[in-house]
JSON list of C-alpha atoms in Angstrom, two decimals:
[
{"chain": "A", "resi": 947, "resn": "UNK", "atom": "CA", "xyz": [0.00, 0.00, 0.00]},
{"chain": "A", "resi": 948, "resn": "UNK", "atom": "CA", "xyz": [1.39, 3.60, -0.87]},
{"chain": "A", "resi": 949, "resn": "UNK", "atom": "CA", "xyz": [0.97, 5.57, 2.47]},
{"chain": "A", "resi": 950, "resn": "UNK", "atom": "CA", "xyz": [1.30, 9.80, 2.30]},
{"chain": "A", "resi": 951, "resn": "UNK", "atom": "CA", "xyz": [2.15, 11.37, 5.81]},
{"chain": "A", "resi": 952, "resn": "UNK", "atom": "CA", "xyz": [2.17, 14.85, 6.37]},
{"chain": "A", "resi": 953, "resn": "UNK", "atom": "CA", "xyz": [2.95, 16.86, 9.76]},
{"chain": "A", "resi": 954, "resn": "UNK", "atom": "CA", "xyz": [0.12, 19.35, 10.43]},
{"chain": "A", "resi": 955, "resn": "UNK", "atom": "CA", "xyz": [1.06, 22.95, 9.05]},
{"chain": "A", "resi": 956, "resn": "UNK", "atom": "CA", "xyz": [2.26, 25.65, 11.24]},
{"chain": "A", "resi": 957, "resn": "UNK", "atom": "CA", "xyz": [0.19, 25.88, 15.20]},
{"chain": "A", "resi": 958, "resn": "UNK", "atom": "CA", "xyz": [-1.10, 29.19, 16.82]},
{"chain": "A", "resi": 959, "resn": "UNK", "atom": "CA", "xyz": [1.37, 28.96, 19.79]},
{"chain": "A", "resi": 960, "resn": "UNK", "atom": "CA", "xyz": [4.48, 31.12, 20.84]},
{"chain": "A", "resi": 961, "resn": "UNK", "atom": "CA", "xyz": [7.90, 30.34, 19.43]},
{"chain": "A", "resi": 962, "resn": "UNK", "atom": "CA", "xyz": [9.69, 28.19, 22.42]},
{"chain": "A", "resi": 963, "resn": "UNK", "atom": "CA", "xyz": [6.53, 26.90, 23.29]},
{"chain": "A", "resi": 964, "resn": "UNK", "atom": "CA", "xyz": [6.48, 23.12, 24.67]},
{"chain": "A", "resi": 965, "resn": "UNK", "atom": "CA", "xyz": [3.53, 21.37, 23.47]},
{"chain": "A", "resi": 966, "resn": "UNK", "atom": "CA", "xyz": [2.57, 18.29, 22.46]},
{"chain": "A", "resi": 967, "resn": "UNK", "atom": "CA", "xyz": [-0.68, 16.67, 23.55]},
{"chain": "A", "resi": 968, "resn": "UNK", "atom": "CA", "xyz": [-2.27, 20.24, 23.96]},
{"chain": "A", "resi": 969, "resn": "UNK", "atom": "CA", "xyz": [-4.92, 20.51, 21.68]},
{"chain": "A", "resi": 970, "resn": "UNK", "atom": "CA", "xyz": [-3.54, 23.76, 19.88]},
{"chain": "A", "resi": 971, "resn": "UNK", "atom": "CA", "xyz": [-5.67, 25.43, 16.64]},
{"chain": "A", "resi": 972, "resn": "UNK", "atom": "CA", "xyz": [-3.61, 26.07, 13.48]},
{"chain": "A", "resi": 973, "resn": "UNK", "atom": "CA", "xyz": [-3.14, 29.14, 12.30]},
{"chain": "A", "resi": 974, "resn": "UNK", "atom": "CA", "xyz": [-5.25, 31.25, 10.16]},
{"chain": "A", "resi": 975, "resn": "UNK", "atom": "CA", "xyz": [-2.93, 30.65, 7.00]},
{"chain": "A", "resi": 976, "resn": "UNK", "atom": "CA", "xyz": [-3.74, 27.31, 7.03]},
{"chain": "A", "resi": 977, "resn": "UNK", "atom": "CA", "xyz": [-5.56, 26.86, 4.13]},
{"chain": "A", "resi": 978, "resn": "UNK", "atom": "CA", "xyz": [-2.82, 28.51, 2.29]},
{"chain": "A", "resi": 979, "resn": "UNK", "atom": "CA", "xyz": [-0.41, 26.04, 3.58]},
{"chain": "A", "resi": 980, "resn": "UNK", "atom": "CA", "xyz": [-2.48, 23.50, 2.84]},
{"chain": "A", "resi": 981, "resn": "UNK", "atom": "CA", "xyz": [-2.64, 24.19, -0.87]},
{"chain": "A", "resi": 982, "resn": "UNK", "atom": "CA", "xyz": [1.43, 23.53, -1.57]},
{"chain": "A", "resi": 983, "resn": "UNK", "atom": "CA", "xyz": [0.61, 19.94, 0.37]},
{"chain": "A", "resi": 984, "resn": "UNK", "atom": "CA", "xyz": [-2.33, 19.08, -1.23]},
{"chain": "A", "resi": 985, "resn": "UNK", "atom": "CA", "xyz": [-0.66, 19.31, -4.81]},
{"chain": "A", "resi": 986, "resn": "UNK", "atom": "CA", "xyz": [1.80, 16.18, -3.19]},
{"chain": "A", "resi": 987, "resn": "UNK", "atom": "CA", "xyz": [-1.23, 14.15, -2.18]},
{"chain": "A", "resi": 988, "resn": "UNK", "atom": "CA", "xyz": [-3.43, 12.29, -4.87]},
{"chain": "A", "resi": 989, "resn": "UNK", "atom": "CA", "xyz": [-6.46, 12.49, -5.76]},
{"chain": "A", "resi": 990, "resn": "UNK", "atom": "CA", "xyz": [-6.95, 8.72, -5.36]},
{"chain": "A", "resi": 991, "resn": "UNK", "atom": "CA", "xyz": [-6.83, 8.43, -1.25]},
{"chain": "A", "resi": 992, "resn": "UNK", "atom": "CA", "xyz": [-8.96, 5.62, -0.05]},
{"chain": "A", "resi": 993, "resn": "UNK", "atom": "CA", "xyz": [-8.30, 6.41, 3.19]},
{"chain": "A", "resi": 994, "resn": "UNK", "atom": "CA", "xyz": [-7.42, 9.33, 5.74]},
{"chain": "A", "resi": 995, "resn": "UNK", "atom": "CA", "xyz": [-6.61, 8.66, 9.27]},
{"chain": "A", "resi": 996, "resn": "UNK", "atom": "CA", "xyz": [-5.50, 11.22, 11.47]},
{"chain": "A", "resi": 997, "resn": "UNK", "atom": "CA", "xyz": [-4.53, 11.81, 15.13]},
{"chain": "A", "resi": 998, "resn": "UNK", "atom": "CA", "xyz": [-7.75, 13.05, 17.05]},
{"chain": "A", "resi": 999, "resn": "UNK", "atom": "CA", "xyz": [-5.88, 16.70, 17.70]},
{"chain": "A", "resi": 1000, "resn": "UNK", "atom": "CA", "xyz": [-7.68, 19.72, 16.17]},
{"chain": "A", "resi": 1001, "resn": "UNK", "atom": "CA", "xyz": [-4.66, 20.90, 14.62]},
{"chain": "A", "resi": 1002, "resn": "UNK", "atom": "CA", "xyz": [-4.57, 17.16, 11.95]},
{"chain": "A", "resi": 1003, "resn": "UNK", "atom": "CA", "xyz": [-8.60, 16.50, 12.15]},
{"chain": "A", "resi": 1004, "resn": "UNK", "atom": "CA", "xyz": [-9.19, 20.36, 10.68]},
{"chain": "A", "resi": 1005, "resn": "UNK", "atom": "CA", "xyz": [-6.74, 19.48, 7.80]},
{"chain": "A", "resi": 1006, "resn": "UNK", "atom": "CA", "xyz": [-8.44, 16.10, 7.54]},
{"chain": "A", "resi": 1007, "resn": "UNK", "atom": "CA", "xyz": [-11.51, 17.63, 6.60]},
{"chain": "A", "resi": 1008, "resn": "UNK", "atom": "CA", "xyz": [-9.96, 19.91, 3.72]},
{"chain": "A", "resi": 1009, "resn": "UNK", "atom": "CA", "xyz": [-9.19, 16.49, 2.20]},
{"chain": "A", "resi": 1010, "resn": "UNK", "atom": "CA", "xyz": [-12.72, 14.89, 2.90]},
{"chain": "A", "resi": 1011, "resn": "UNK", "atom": "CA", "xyz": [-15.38, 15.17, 5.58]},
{"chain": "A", "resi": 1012, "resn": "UNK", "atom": "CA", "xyz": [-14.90, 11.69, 6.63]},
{"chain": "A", "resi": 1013, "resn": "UNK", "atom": "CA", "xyz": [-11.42, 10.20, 7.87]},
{"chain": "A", "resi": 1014, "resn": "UNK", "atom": "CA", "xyz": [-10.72, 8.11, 11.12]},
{"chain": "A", "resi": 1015, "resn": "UNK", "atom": "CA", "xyz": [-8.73, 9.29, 14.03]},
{"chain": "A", "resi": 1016, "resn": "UNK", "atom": "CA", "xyz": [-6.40, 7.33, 15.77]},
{"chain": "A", "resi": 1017, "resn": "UNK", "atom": "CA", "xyz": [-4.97, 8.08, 19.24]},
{"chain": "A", "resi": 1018, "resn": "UNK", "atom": "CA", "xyz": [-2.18, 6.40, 18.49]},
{"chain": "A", "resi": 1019, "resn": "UNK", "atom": "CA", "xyz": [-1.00, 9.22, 16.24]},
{"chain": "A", "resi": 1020, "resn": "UNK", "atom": "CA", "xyz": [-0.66, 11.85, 18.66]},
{"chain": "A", "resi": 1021, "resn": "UNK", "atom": "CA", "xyz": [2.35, 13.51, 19.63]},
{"chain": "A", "resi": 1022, "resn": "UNK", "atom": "CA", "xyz": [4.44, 12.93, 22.57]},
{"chain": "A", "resi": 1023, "resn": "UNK", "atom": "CA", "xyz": [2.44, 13.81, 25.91]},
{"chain": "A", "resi": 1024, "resn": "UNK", "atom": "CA", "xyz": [5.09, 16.27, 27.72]},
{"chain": "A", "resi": 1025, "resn": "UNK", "atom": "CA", "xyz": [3.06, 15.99, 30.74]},
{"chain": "A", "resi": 1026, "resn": "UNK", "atom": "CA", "xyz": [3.49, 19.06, 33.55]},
{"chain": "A", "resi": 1027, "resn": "UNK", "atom": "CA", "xyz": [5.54, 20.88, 30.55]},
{"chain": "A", "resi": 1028, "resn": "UNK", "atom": "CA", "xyz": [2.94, 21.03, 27.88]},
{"chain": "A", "resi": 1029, "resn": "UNK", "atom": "CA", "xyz": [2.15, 25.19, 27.23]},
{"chain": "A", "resi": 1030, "resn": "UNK", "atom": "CA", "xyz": [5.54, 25.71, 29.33]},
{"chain": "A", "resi": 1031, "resn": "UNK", "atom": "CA", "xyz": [8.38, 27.76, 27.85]},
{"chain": "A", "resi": 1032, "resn": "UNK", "atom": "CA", "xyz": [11.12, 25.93, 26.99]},
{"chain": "A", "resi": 1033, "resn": "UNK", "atom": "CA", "xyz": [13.26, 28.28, 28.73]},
{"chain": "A", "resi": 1034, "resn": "UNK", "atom": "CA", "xyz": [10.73, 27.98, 31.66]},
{"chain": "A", "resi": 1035, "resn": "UNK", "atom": "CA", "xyz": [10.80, 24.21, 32.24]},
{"chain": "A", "resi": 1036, "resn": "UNK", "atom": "CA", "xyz": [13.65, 23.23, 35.41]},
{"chain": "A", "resi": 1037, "resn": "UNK", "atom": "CA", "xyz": [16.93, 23.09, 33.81]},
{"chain": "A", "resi": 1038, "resn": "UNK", "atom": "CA", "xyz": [18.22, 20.12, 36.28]},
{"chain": "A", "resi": 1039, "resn": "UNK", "atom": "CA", "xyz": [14.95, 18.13, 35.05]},
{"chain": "A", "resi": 1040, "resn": "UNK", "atom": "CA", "xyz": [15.07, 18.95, 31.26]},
{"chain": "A", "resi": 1041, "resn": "UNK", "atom": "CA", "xyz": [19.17, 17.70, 31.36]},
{"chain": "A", "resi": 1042, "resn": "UNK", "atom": "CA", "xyz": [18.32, 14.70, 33.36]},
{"chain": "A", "resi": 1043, "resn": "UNK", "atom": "CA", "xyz": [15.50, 14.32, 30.29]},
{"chain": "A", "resi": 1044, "resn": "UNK", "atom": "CA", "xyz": [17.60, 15.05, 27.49]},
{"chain": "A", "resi": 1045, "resn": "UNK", "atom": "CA", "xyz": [20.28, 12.81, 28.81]},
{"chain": "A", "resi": 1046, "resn": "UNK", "atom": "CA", "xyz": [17.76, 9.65, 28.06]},
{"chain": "A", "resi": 1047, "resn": "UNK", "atom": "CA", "xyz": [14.47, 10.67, 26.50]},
{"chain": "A", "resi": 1048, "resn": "UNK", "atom": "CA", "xyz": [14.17, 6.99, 24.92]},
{"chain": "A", "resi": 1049, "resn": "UNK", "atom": "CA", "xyz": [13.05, 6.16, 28.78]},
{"chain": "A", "resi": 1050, "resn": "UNK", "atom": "CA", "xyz": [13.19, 9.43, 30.84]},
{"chain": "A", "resi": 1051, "resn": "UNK", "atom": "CA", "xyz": [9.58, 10.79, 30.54]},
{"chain": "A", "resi": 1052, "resn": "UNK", "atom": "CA", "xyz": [9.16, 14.41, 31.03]},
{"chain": "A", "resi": 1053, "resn": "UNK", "atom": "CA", "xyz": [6.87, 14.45, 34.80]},
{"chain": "A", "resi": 1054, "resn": "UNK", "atom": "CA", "xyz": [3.41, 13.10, 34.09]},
{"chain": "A", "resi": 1055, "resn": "UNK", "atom": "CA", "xyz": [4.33, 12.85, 30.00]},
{"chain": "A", "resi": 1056, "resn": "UNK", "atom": "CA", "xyz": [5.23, 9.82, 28.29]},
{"chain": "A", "resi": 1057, "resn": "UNK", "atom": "CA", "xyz": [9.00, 8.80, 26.88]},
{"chain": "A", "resi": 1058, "resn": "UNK", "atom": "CA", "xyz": [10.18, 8.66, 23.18]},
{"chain": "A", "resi": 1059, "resn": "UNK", "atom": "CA", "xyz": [10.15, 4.48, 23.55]},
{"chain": "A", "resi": 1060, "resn": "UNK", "atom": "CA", "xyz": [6.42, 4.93, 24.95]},
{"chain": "A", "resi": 1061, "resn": "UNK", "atom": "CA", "xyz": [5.83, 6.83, 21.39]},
{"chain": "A", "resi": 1062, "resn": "UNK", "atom": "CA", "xyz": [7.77, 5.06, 19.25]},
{"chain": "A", "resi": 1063, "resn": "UNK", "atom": "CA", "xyz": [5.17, 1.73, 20.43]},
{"chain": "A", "resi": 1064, "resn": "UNK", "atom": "CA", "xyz": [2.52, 3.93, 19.65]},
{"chain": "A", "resi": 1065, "resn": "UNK", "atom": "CA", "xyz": [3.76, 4.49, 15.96]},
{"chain": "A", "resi": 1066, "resn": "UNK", "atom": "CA", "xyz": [5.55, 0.97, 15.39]},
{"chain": "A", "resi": 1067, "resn": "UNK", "atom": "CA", "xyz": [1.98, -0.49, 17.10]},
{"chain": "A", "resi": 1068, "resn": "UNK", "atom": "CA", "xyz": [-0.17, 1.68, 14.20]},
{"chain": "A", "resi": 1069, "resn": "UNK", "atom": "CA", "xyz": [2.34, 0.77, 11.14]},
{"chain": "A", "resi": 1070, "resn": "UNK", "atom": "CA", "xyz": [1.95, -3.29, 11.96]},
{"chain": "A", "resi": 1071, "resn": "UNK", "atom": "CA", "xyz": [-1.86, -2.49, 12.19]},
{"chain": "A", "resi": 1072, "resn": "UNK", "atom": "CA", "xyz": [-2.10, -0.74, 9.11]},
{"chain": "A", "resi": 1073, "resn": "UNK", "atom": "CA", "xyz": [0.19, -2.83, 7.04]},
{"chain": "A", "resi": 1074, "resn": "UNK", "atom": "CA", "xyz": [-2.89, -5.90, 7.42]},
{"chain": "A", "resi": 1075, "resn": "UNK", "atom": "CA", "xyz": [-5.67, -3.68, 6.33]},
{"chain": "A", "resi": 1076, "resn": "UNK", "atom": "CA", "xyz": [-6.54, -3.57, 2.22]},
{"chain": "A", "resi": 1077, "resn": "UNK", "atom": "CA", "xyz": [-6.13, 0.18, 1.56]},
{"chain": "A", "resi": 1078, "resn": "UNK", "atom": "CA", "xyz": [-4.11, 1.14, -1.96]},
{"chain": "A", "resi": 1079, "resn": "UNK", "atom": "CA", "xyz": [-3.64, 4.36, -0.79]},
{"chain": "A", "resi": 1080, "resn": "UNK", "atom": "CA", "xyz": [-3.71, 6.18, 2.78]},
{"chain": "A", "resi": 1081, "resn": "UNK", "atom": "CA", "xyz": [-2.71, 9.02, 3.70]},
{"chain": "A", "resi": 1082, "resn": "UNK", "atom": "CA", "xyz": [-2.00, 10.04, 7.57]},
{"chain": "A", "resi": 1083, "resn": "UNK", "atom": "CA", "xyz": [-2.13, 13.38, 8.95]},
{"chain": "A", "resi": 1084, "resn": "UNK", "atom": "CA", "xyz": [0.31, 13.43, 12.41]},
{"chain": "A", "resi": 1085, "resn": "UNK", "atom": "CA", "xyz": [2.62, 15.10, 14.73]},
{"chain": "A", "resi": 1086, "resn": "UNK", "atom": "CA", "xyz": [6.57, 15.44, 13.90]},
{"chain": "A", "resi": 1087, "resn": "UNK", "atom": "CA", "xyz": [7.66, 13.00, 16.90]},
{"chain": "A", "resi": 1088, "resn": "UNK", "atom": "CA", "xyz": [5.30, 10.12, 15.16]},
{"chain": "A", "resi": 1089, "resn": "UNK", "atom": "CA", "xyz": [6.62, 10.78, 11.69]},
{"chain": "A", "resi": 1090, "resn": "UNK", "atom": "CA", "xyz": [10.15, 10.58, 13.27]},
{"chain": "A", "resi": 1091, "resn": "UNK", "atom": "CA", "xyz": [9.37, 7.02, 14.39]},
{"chain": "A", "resi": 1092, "resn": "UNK", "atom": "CA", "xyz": [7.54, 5.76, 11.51]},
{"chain": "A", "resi": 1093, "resn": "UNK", "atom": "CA", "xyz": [11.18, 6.83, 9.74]},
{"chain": "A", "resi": 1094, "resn": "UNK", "atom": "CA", "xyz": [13.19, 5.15, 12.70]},
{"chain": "A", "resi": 1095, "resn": "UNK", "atom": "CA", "xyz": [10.58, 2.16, 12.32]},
{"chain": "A", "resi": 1096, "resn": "UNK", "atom": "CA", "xyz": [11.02, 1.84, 8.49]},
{"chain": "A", "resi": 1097, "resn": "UNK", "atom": "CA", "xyz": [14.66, 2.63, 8.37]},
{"chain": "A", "resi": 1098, "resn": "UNK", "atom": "CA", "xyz": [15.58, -0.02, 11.29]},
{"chain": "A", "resi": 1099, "resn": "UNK", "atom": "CA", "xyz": [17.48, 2.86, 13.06]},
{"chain": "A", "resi": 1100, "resn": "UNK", "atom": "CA", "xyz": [18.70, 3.32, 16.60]},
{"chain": "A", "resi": 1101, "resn": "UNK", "atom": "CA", "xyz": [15.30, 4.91, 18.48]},
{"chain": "A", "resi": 1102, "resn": "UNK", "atom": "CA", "xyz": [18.47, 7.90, 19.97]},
{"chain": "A", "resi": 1103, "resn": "UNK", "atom": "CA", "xyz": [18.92, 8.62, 16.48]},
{"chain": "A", "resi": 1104, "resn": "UNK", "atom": "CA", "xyz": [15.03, 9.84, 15.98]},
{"chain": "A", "resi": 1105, "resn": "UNK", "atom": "CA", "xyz": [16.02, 13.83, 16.66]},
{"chain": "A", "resi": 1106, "resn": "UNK", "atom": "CA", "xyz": [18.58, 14.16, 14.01]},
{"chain": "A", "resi": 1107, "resn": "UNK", "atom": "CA", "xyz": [15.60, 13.88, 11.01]},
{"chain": "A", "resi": 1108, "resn": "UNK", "atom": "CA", "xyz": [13.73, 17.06, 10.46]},
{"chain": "A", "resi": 1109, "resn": "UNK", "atom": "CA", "xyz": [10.52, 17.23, 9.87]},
{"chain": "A", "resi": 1110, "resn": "UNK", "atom": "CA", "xyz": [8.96, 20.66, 8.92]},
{"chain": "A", "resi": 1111, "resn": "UNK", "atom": "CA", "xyz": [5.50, 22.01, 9.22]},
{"chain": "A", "resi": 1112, "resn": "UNK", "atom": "CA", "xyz": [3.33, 20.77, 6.42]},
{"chain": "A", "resi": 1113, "resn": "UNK", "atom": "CA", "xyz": [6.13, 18.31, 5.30]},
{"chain": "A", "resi": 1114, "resn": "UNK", "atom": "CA", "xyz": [4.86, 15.61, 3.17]},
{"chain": "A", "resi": 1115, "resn": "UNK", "atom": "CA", "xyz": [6.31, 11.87, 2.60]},
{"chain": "A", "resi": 1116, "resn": "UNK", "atom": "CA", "xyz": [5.99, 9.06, 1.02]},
{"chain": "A", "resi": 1117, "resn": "UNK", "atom": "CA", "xyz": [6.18, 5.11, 1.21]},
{"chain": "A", "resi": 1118, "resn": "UNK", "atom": "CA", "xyz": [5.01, 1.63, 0.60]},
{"chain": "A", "resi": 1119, "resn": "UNK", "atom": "CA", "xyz": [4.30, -0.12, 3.34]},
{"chain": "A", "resi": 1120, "resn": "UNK", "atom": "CA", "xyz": [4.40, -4.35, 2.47]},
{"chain": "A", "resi": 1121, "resn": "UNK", "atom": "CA", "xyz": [2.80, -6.81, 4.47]},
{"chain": "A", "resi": 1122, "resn": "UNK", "atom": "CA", "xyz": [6.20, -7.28, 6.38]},
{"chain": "A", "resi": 1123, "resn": "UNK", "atom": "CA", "xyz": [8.90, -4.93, 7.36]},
{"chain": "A", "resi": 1124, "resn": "UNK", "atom": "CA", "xyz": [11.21, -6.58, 4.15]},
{"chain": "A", "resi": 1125, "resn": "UNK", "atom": "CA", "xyz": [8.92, -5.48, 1.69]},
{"chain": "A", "resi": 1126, "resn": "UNK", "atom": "CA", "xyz": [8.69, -1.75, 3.10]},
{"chain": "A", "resi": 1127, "resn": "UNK", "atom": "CA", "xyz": [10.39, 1.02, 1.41]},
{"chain": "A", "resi": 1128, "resn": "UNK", "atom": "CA", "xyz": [10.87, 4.76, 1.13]},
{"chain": "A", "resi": 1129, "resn": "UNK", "atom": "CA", "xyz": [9.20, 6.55, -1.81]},
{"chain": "A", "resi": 1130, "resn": "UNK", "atom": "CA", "xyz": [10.47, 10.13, -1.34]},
{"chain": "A", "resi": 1131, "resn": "UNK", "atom": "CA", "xyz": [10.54, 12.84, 1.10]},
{"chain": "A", "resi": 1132, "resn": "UNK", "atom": "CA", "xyz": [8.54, 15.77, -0.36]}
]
């Protein structure tokens, strides 16, 4: 099955703002944005799922009023830090996190091996289903483990692929990991 993934577009936050599972709105130039990913997508989609977060449903629905949600697909939960500056956060806790975010989890959040199950757990799903084409609308931190899952690379090595707002890529996901393959980063 070809799959099409694309990180929402651009949130209505402050820069330095830690967020994740906060339910944030897009901002007001979305639709713009949305028209440079759209031309990347085709027409042909049989199926949309998205995480259940405003800022992937609302560009779910400029695709088609009908998709599925997944909470699987949401973002990291940063716990007491969500809406927090970055700058804010206790510098002793965020080293002590940064140090080992595969299993450190930011204080009432999750860890990156918590969201890496998450992804890896929604990729073996998928790959059984019967769709030709899907396309998934997501957070950066689940796009960089669906690469880290497809790739076969070290989860510590997740952080060093960017993934911009509105970013769109590509791949063909086989019934087992051998048969998977990149398509393109868009």
């Amino acid at each position: 099955m070809e799959v099409y993934v694309i990180r929402h577009t651009p949130v209505d936050a402050p820069k330095g703002i830690c967020y994740g599972q906060t339910d944030l709105s897009l901002l007001d130039t979305y639709r713009e944005d949305l028209a440079v990913v759209k031309q990347q997508i085709p027409a042909d989609i049989n199926c949309i799922i998205t995480s259940p977060l405003q800022r992937c449903t609302l560009l779910a629905k400029e695709f088609s009023p009908s998709s599925a949600t997944d909470k699987r697909l949401m973002e990291m939960n940063f716990g007491d830090w969500e809406m927090e500056f970055w700058n804010n956060i206790n510098a002793e806790q965020l080293k002590i996190w940064m140090s080992d975010i595969e299993n450190i989890c930011a204080p009432n959040g999750e860890n990156l091996t918590q969201v890496y199950s998450r992804a890896a757990s929604f990729l073996e799903d998928l790959r059984n289903k019967n769709y030709s084409k899907v396309l998934i609308i997501t957070h950066a931190g689940i796009i960089r483990c669906f690469w880290t899952y497809l790739l076969q690379i070290p989860l510590q090595n997740t952080f060093k692929i960017p993934i911009g707002y509105g970013e769109v890529f590509s791949f063909f996901l086989g019934k087992n990991l051998k048969d998977d393959f990149i398509v393109s980063k868009k």
